[in-house]
PDB file of C-alpha atoms in Angstrom:
ATOM      1  CA  MET Z   1      54.028 -38.302 -33.570  1.00 51.00           C
ATOM      2  CA  ALA Z   2      56.289 -41.370 -33.308  1.00 49.00           C
ATOM      3  CA  ASN Z   3      57.990 -42.895 -36.333  1.00 52.00           C
ATOM      4  CA  ILE Z   4      56.437 -46.376 -36.359  1.00 48.00           C
ATOM      5  CA  PHE Z   5      59.107 -47.717 -38.733  1.00 49.00           C
ATOM      6  CA  GLU Z   6      61.680 -47.477 -35.939  1.00 61.00           C
ATOM      7  CA  ASP Z   7      59.791 -50.283 -34.145  1.00 69.00           C
ATOM      8  CA  PRO Z   8      59.338 -53.553 -36.126  1.00 82.00           C
ATOM      9  CA  LYS Z   9      56.334 -54.449 -33.988  1.00 86.00           C
ATOM     10  CA  LYS Z  10      54.594 -51.178 -34.817  1.00 87.00           C
ATOM     11  CA  ALA Z  11      55.499 -51.550 -38.489  1.00 88.00           C
ATOM     12  CA  ALA Z  12      53.853 -54.988 -38.488  1.00 91.00           C
ATOM     13  CA  ARG Z  13      50.818 -53.511 -36.704  1.00 94.00           C
ATOM     14  CA  LYS Z  14      50.519 -50.843 -39.417  1.00 93.00           C
ATOM     15  CA  ALA Z  15      50.272 -53.596 -42.032  1.00 93.00           C
ATOM     16  CA  GLN Z  16      47.601 -55.352 -39.945  1.00 95.00           C
ATOM     17  CA  LEU Z  17      45.565 -52.164 -39.669  1.00 96.00           C
ATOM     18  CA  PHE Z  18      45.788 -51.461 -43.401  1.00 96.00           C
ATOM     19  CA  GLU Z  19      44.680 -55.003 -44.176  1.00 95.00           C
ATOM     20  CA  ALA Z  20      41.806 -54.635 -41.686  1.00 96.00           C
ATOM     21  CA  GLY Z  21      40.630 -51.588 -43.628  1.00 97.00           C
ATOM     22  CA  ILE Z  22      40.615 -53.535 -46.883  1.00 96.00           C
ATOM     23  CA  HIS Z  23      38.768 -56.505 -45.338  1.00 96.00           C
ATOM     24  CA  ALA Z  24      36.165 -54.198 -43.776  1.00 97.00           C
ATOM     25  CA  LEU Z  25      35.434 -52.651 -47.165  1.00 97.00           C
ATOM     26  CA  GLU Z  26      35.221 -56.064 -48.831  1.00 97.00           C
ATOM     27  CA  ASN Z  27      32.910 -57.372 -46.113  1.00 96.00           C
ATOM     28  CA  ASP Z  28      30.731 -54.298 -46.687  1.00 95.00           C
ATOM     29  CA  GLY Z  29      30.336 -55.337 -50.322  1.00 96.00           C
ATOM     30  CA  TRP Z  30      33.012 -53.186 -51.952  1.00 97.00           C
ATOM     31  CA  GLN Z  31      35.511 -54.476 -54.493  1.00 97.00           C
ATOM     32  CA  VAL Z  32      38.887 -52.956 -53.626  1.00 97.00           C
ATOM     33  CA  GLU Z  33      41.528 -52.338 -56.296  1.00 96.00           C
ATOM     34  CA  LYS Z  34      44.860 -50.605 -56.636  1.00 93.00           C
ATOM     35  CA  ILE Z  35      44.922 -47.817 -59.209  1.00 90.00           C
ATOM     36  CA  PRO Z  36      47.496 -48.532 -61.973  1.00 83.00           C
ATOM     37  CA  GLY Z  37      50.053 -45.772 -62.285  1.00 76.00           C
ATOM     38  CA  PHE Z  38      48.836 -44.010 -59.130  1.00 74.00           C
ATOM     39  CA  GLY Z  39      51.843 -43.499 -56.911  1.00 64.00           C
ATOM     40  CA  LYS Z  40      50.080 -42.882 -53.608  1.00 73.00           C
ATOM     41  CA  GLY Z  41      50.218 -46.168 -51.691  1.00 85.00           C
ATOM     42  CA  SER Z  42      47.245 -45.527 -49.417  1.00 90.00           C
ATOM     43  CA  VAL Z  43      44.791 -44.852 -52.254  1.00 95.00           C
ATOM     44  CA  ARG Z  44      42.383 -47.474 -53.601  1.00 96.00           C
ATOM     45  CA  LYS Z  45      39.441 -47.562 -55.986  1.00 97.00           C
ATOM     46  CA  ILE Z  46      36.376 -49.187 -54.446  1.00 98.00           C
ATOM     47  CA  THR Z  47      33.368 -50.374 -56.438  1.00 98.00           C
ATOM     48  CA  LYS Z  48      29.935 -51.580 -55.400  1.00 97.00           C
ATOM     49  CA  GLY Z  49      27.387 -52.053 -58.178  1.00 95.00           C
ATOM     50  CA  SER Z  50      27.276 -48.757 -60.088  1.00 96.00           C
ATOM     51  CA  GLN Z  51      29.110 -46.880 -57.323  1.00 96.00           C
ATOM     52  CA  GLU Z  52      32.787 -46.140 -57.834  1.00 97.00           C
ATOM     53  CA  ARG Z  53      34.843 -44.160 -55.334  1.00 98.00           C
ATOM     54  CA  ILE Z  54      38.444 -43.257 -54.660  1.00 97.00           C
ATOM     55  CA  VAL Z  55      39.475 -43.643 -51.009  1.00 97.00           C
ATOM     56  CA  SER Z  56      42.575 -43.125 -48.913  1.00 96.00           C
ATOM     57  CA  ILE Z  57      43.164 -45.766 -46.227  1.00 97.00           C
ATOM     58  CA  ARG Z  58      44.895 -44.146 -43.232  1.00 96.00           C
ATOM     59  CA  THR Z  59      46.093 -46.128 -40.238  1.00 97.00           C
ATOM     60  CA  THR Z  60      46.869 -44.859 -36.745  1.00 97.00           C
ATOM     61  CA  GLN Z  61      48.272 -46.415 -33.579  1.00 96.00           C
ATOM     62  CA  ASP Z  62      47.838 -43.290 -31.456  1.00 96.00           C
ATOM     63  CA  GLN Z  63      44.287 -42.435 -32.636  1.00 97.00           C
ATOM     64  CA  TRP Z  64      45.381 -39.323 -34.575  1.00 97.00           C
ATOM     65  CA  ILE Z  65      45.549 -39.084 -38.374  1.00 96.00           C
ATOM     66  CA  ALA Z  66      47.418 -36.654 -40.606  1.00 94.00           C
ATOM     67  CA  PHE Z  67      47.421 -35.177 -44.090  1.00 94.00           C
ATOM     68  CA  PRO Z  68      50.072 -32.724 -45.341  1.00 92.00           C
ATOM     69  CA  ARG Z  69      49.523 -29.495 -47.262  1.00 90.00           C
ATOM     70  CA  ASN Z  70      50.958 -29.191 -50.749  1.00 88.00           C
ATOM     71  CA  ASP Z  71      53.917 -26.888 -51.468  1.00 85.00           C
ATOM     72  CA  ALA Z  72      51.628 -24.071 -52.598  1.00 84.00           C
ATOM     73  CA  GLY Z  73      49.660 -24.341 -49.361  1.00 82.00           C
ATOM     74  CA  ASP Z  74      46.319 -24.275 -51.196  1.00 88.00           C
ATOM     75  CA  ALA Z  75      45.297 -27.964 -51.047  1.00 92.00           C
ATOM     76  CA  TRP Z  76      45.872 -31.230 -49.193  1.00 94.00           C
ATOM     77  CA  VAL Z  77      48.197 -33.917 -50.506  1.00 92.00           C
ATOM     78  CA  THR Z  78      46.084 -37.059 -51.197  1.00 93.00           C
ATOM     79  CA  LEU Z  79      43.061 -35.808 -49.207  1.00 95.00           C
ATOM     80  CA  SER Z  80      42.133 -33.324 -51.955  1.00 95.00           C
ATOM     81  CA  ASP Z  81      42.049 -36.184 -54.496  1.00 94.00           C
ATOM     82  CA  VAL Z  82      39.729 -38.689 -52.799  1.00 96.00           C
ATOM     83  CA  ASP Z  83      35.995 -39.189 -52.308  1.00 98.00           C
ATOM     84  CA  ALA Z  84      36.320 -40.668 -48.820  1.00 98.00           C
ATOM     85  CA  VAL Z  85      38.796 -41.559 -46.099  1.00 98.00           C
ATOM     86  CA  VAL Z  86      38.980 -44.993 -44.472  1.00 98.00           C
ATOM     87  CA  ALA Z  87      40.453 -44.277 -41.039  1.00 98.00           C
ATOM     88  CA  VAL Z  88      41.682 -47.443 -39.309  1.00 98.00           C
ATOM     89  CA  SER Z  89      42.591 -46.991 -35.655  1.00 98.00           C
ATOM     90  CA  VAL Z  90      43.449 -49.171 -32.690  1.00 97.00           C
ATOM     91  CA  ASP Z  91      40.728 -49.264 -30.028  1.00 96.00           C
ATOM     92  CA  ASP Z  92      43.248 -48.582 -27.242  1.00 96.00           C
ATOM     93  CA  LYS Z  93      46.656 -46.898 -27.597  1.00 93.00           C
ATOM     94  CA  GLU Z  94      48.319 -48.865 -24.805  1.00 92.00           C
ATOM     95  CA  ASN Z  95      46.669 -52.271 -25.183  1.00 93.00           C
ATOM     96  CA  PRO Z  96      45.211 -52.562 -28.700  1.00 94.00           C
ATOM     97  CA  ARG Z  97      42.825 -55.469 -29.229  1.00 94.00           C
ATOM     98  CA  PHE Z  98      40.730 -54.324 -32.180  1.00 96.00           C
ATOM     99  CA  ALA Z  99      41.086 -52.368 -35.404  1.00 97.00           C
ATOM    100  CA  GLN Z 100      38.247 -49.861 -35.670  1.00 97.00           C
ATOM    101  CA  VAL Z 101      37.426 -48.983 -39.279  1.00 98.00           C
ATOM    102  CA  HIS Z 102      35.653 -45.694 -40.034  1.00 98.00           C
ATOM    103  CA  LEU Z 103      34.407 -44.599 -43.469  1.00 98.00           C
ATOM    104  CA  ILE Z 104      34.254 -40.801 -43.615  1.00 98.00           C
ATOM    105  CA  GLU Z 105      33.209 -38.639 -46.561  1.00 98.00           C
ATOM    106  CA  GLY Z 106      36.047 -36.716 -48.169  1.00 98.00           C
ATOM    107  CA  ASP Z 107      34.196 -33.378 -47.990  1.00 98.00           C
ATOM    108  CA  GLU Z 108      33.735 -33.727 -44.247  1.00 98.00           C
ATOM    109  CA  MET Z 109      37.342 -34.738 -43.654  1.00 98.00           C
ATOM    110  CA  ARG Z 110      38.595 -31.864 -45.797  1.00 98.00           C
ATOM    111  CA  ALA Z 111      36.409 -29.474 -43.794  1.00 98.00           C
ATOM    112  CA  ARG Z 112      37.855 -30.810 -40.531  1.00 98.00           C
ATOM    113  CA  PHE Z 113      41.425 -30.424 -41.757  1.00 97.00           C
ATOM    114  CA  ASP Z 114      40.651 -26.964 -43.171  1.00 96.00           C
ATOM    115  CA  ARG Z 115      39.371 -25.882 -39.753  1.00 97.00           C
ATOM    116  CA  ALA Z 116      42.440 -27.354 -38.067  1.00 96.00           C
ATOM    117  CA  TYR Z 117      44.756 -25.603 -40.543  1.00 94.00           C
ATOM    118  CA  GLN Z 118      43.103 -22.199 -40.203  1.00 95.00           C
ATOM    119  CA  ALA Z 119      43.027 -22.456 -36.401  1.00 96.00           C
ATOM    120  CA  ARG Z 120      46.745 -23.220 -36.260  1.00 94.00           C
ATOM    121  CA  ILE Z 121      47.577 -20.363 -38.644  1.00 92.00           C
ATOM    122  CA  LYS Z 122      45.459 -17.972 -36.568  1.00 94.00           C
ATOM    123  CA  ALA Z 123      47.225 -19.140 -33.409  1.00 94.00           C
ATOM    124  CA  GLY Z 124      50.608 -18.387 -34.990  1.00 93.00           C
ATOM    125  CA  HIS Z 125      51.722 -22.001 -35.283  1.00 88.00           C
ATOM    126  CA  SER Z 126      54.265 -23.094 -37.871  1.00 81.00           C
ATOM    127  CA  VAL Z 127      52.414 -25.428 -40.241  1.00 78.00           C
ATOM    128  CA  PRO Z 128      54.687 -28.024 -41.902  1.00 70.00           C
ATOM    129  CA  LYS Z 129      54.139 -29.079 -45.501  1.00 66.00           C
ATOM    130  CA  LYS Z 130      54.560 -32.312 -47.392  1.00 62.00           C
ATOM    131  CA  ARG Z 131      55.943 -35.083 -45.166  1.00 61.00           C
ATOM    132  CA  ARG Z 132      54.694 -34.252 -41.654  1.00 71.00           C
ATOM    133  CA  GLY Z 133      51.384 -32.522 -42.248  1.00 84.00           C
ATOM    134  CA  ILE Z 134      48.703 -31.664 -39.699  1.00 92.00           C
ATOM    135  CA  TRP Z 135      47.338 -34.143 -37.154  1.00 95.00           C
ATOM    136  CA  ILE Z 136      43.786 -34.336 -35.830  1.00 97.00           C
ATOM    137  CA  SER Z 137      42.388 -36.644 -33.153  1.00 98.00           C
ATOM    138  CA  LEU Z 138      39.763 -39.207 -34.098  1.00 98.00           C
ATOM    139  CA  TYR Z 139      38.263 -39.698 -30.653  1.00 98.00           C
ATOM    140  CA  ASP Z 140      38.611 -36.398 -28.787  1.00 97.00           C
ATOM    141  CA  GLU Z 141      35.611 -34.071 -28.887  1.00 97.00           C
ATOM    142  CA  GLU Z 142      36.163 -31.063 -31.132  1.00 98.00           C
ATOM    143  CA  ALA Z 143      36.799 -27.809 -29.270  1.00 97.00           C
ATOM    144  CA  SER Z 144      38.227 -24.373 -30.023  1.00 95.00           C
ATOM    145  CA  SER Z 145      40.762 -24.715 -27.205  1.00 95.00           C
ATOM    146  CA  PRO Z 146      43.366 -26.058 -27.148  1.00 95.00           C
ATOM    147  CA  VAL Z 147      43.947 -25.418 -30.835  1.00 96.00           C
ATOM    148  CA  SER Z 148      44.955 -29.065 -31.369  1.00 95.00           C
ATOM    149  CA  ARG Z 149      41.329 -30.056 -30.733  1.00 97.00           C
ATOM    150  CA  VAL Z 150      39.986 -28.098 -33.733  1.00 98.00           C
ATOM    151  CA  GLY Z 151      38.833 -30.591 -36.381  1.00 98.00           C
ATOM    152  CA  ALA Z 152      38.827 -33.532 -33.956  1.00 98.00           C
ATOM    153  CA  GLY Z 153      36.118 -36.120 -33.425  1.00 98.00           C
ATOM    154  CA  ALA Z 154      35.541 -37.800 -36.804  1.00 98.00           C
ATOM    155  CA  GLY Z 155      35.714 -41.205 -35.120  1.00 98.00           C
ATOM    156  CA  ILE Z 156      33.017 -40.110 -32.661  1.00 97.00           C
ATOM    157  CA  ALA Z 157      30.725 -38.706 -35.363  1.00 97.00           C
ATOM    158  CA  HIS Z 158      31.097 -41.809 -37.528  1.00 97.00           C
ATOM    159  CA  LYS Z 159      30.877 -45.113 -35.677  1.00 96.00           C
ATOM    160  CA  PRO Z 160      33.071 -47.948 -36.964  1.00 97.00           C
ATOM    161  CA  ILE Z 161      31.767 -49.952 -39.914  1.00 96.00           C
ATOM    162  CA  ALA Z 162      33.834 -52.842 -38.497  1.00 97.00           C
ATOM    163  CA  ARG Z 163      35.808 -53.880 -35.398  1.00 96.00           C
ATOM    164  CA  ILE Z 164      38.374 -56.496 -36.303  1.00 95.00           C
ATOM    165  CA  PRO Z 165      40.450 -58.456 -33.736  1.00 94.00           C
ATOM    166  CA  LEU Z 166      44.158 -57.750 -33.816  1.00 93.00           C
ATOM    167  CA  ALA Z 167      46.712 -60.506 -33.285  1.00 85.00           C
ATOM    168  CA  GLU Z 168      49.834 -59.620 -31.330  1.00 77.00           C
ATOM    169  CA  PRO Z 169      52.621 -59.233 -33.934  1.00 68.00           C
ATOM    170  CA  GLY Z 170      54.917 -62.238 -33.755  1.00 58.00           C
ATOM    171  CA  LEU Z 171      52.561 -64.555 -31.841  1.00 48.00           C
ATOM    172  CA  PRO Z 172      52.396 -68.192 -32.969  1.00 46.00           C
ATOM    173  CA  ALA Z 173      49.366 -68.936 -35.135  1.00 42.00           C
ATOM    174  CA  GLU Z 174      47.688 -71.143 -32.503  1.00 45.00           C
ATOM    175  CA  GLN Z 175      47.937 -68.418 -29.888  1.00 47.00           C
ATOM    176  CA  GLU Z 176      46.516 -65.863 -32.345  1.00 45.00           C
ATOM    177  CA  LYS Z 177      43.485 -68.128 -32.892  1.00 46.00           C
ATOM    178  CA  LYS Z 178      43.027 -68.619 -29.164  1.00 48.00           C
ATOM    179  CA  GLU Z 179      43.147 -64.880 -28.439  1.00 45.00           C
ATOM    180  CA  ALA Z 180      40.771 -64.115 -31.289  1.00 45.00           C
ATOM    181  CA  GLY Z 181      38.396 -66.736 -29.849  1.00 47.00           C
ATOM    182  CA  HIS Z 182      38.512 -65.048 -26.444  1.00 44.00           C
ATOM    183  CA  ALA Z 183      37.582 -61.796 -28.167  1.00 41.00           C
ATOM    184  CA  GLY Z 184      34.338 -63.445 -29.253  1.00 41.00           C
ATOM    185  CA  THR Z 185      34.945 -63.269 -33.006  1.00 40.00           C
ATOM    186  CA  ASP Z 186      35.251 -66.248 -35.358  1.00 42.00           C
ATOM    187  CA  LEU Z 187      38.038 -66.098 -37.924  1.00 40.00           C
ATOM    188  CA  ARG Z 188      37.365 -67.335 -41.427  1.00 46.00           C
ATOM    189  CA  PRO Z 189      40.021 -69.622 -42.951  1.00 52.00           C
ATOM    190  CA  LEU Z 190      42.944 -67.725 -44.488  1.00 55.00           C
ATOM    191  CA  SER Z 191      42.878 -67.992 -48.283  1.00 66.00           C
ATOM    192  CA  ILE Z 192      45.897 -67.899 -50.579  1.00 70.00           C
ATOM    193  CA  SER Z 193      44.657 -64.512 -51.826  1.00 72.00           C
ATOM    194  CA  ASP Z 194      44.453 -63.178 -48.256  1.00 67.00           C
ATOM    195  CA  ALA Z 195      47.943 -64.454 -47.474  1.00 68.00           C
ATOM    196  CA  LYS Z 196      49.388 -62.811 -50.590  1.00 67.00           C
ATOM    197  CA  LYS Z 197      47.696 -59.502 -49.728  1.00 65.00           C
ATOM    198  CA  SER Z 198      49.089 -59.571 -46.194  1.00 62.00           C
ATOM    199  CA  LEU Z 199      52.598 -60.462 -47.368  1.00 60.00           C
ATOM    200  CA  SER Z 200      52.428 -57.800 -50.080  1.00 56.00           C
ATOM    201  CA  MET Z 201      51.581 -55.147 -47.489  1.00 55.00           C
ATOM    202  CA  PHE Z 202      54.190 -56.350 -44.987  1.00 51.00           C
ATOM    203  CA  LEU Z 203      57.053 -56.802 -47.466  1.00 52.00           C
ATOM    204  CA  GLY Z 204      56.181 -53.903 -49.762  1.00 50.00           C
ATOM    205  CA  VAL Z 205      56.210 -55.987 -52.949  1.00 54.00           C
ATOM    206  CA  PRO Z 206      53.485 -56.584 -55.583  1.00 60.00           C
ATOM    207  CA  GLU Z 207      51.157 -59.535 -54.967  1.00 66.00           C
ATOM    208  CA  GLU Z 208      52.103 -61.013 -58.337  1.00 66.00           C
ATOM    209  CA  SER Z 209      55.712 -61.311 -57.105  1.00 65.00           C
ATOM    210  CA  ILE Z 210      54.655 -63.635 -54.271  1.00 70.00           C
ATOM    211  CA  GLU Z 211      54.447 -67.382 -54.855  1.00 72.00           C
ATOM    212  CA  ILE Z 212      53.029 -69.656 -52.157  1.00 71.00           C
ATOM    213  CA  ILE Z 213      53.746 -73.400 -52.362  1.00 69.00           C
ATOM    214  CA  ILE Z 214      51.816 -75.868 -50.209  1.00 66.00           C
ATOM    215  CA  ARG Z 215      53.202 -79.363 -49.711  1.00 57.00           C
ATOM    216  CA  SER Z 216      51.281 -82.152 -48.002  1.00 49.00           C
TER     217      SER Z 216
END
């Protein structure tokens, strides 16, 4: 799979997709929080009433998602630690217009990756650990052949909880609004909190380090 950080446009899109996942959860009534001292950047605690869950937000621009095995080969890095996975994908690989946000139970996603892992081992494939991991397709139907299709289809089995318009990275604000209007979705006004979250994701700095000054 391509290294999105080699392309500034794709890096900006990754931040958009991650933010779309957070907004989808919030619009579904969840409070989303970082976990103090937890080093895994994709992981969040979400709370709704008495429910509290740990989720991993995974973004994809090619409609495949990955989790790596640990060094011992007996568990999944991050995936083994969460209650659910928020998979945020583009609707179209070549001409993305929407972020599609899927909420998938951790047990099901672990089962899919376990099947994919075992199928690759049985087929004699070399299975990388840590950084690269194993990839499964969100929108292909699961099949036993080719082996890459084992574990696929989570995005088919679980319809999106939200479809959020994507602005073209780098477009002027007025053009973003116009394109979002053509997509048939109204945008709510951007709050200071929203702006800080977006900048935090894009720049990789804590929200509390960002100061926004508005002058009339």
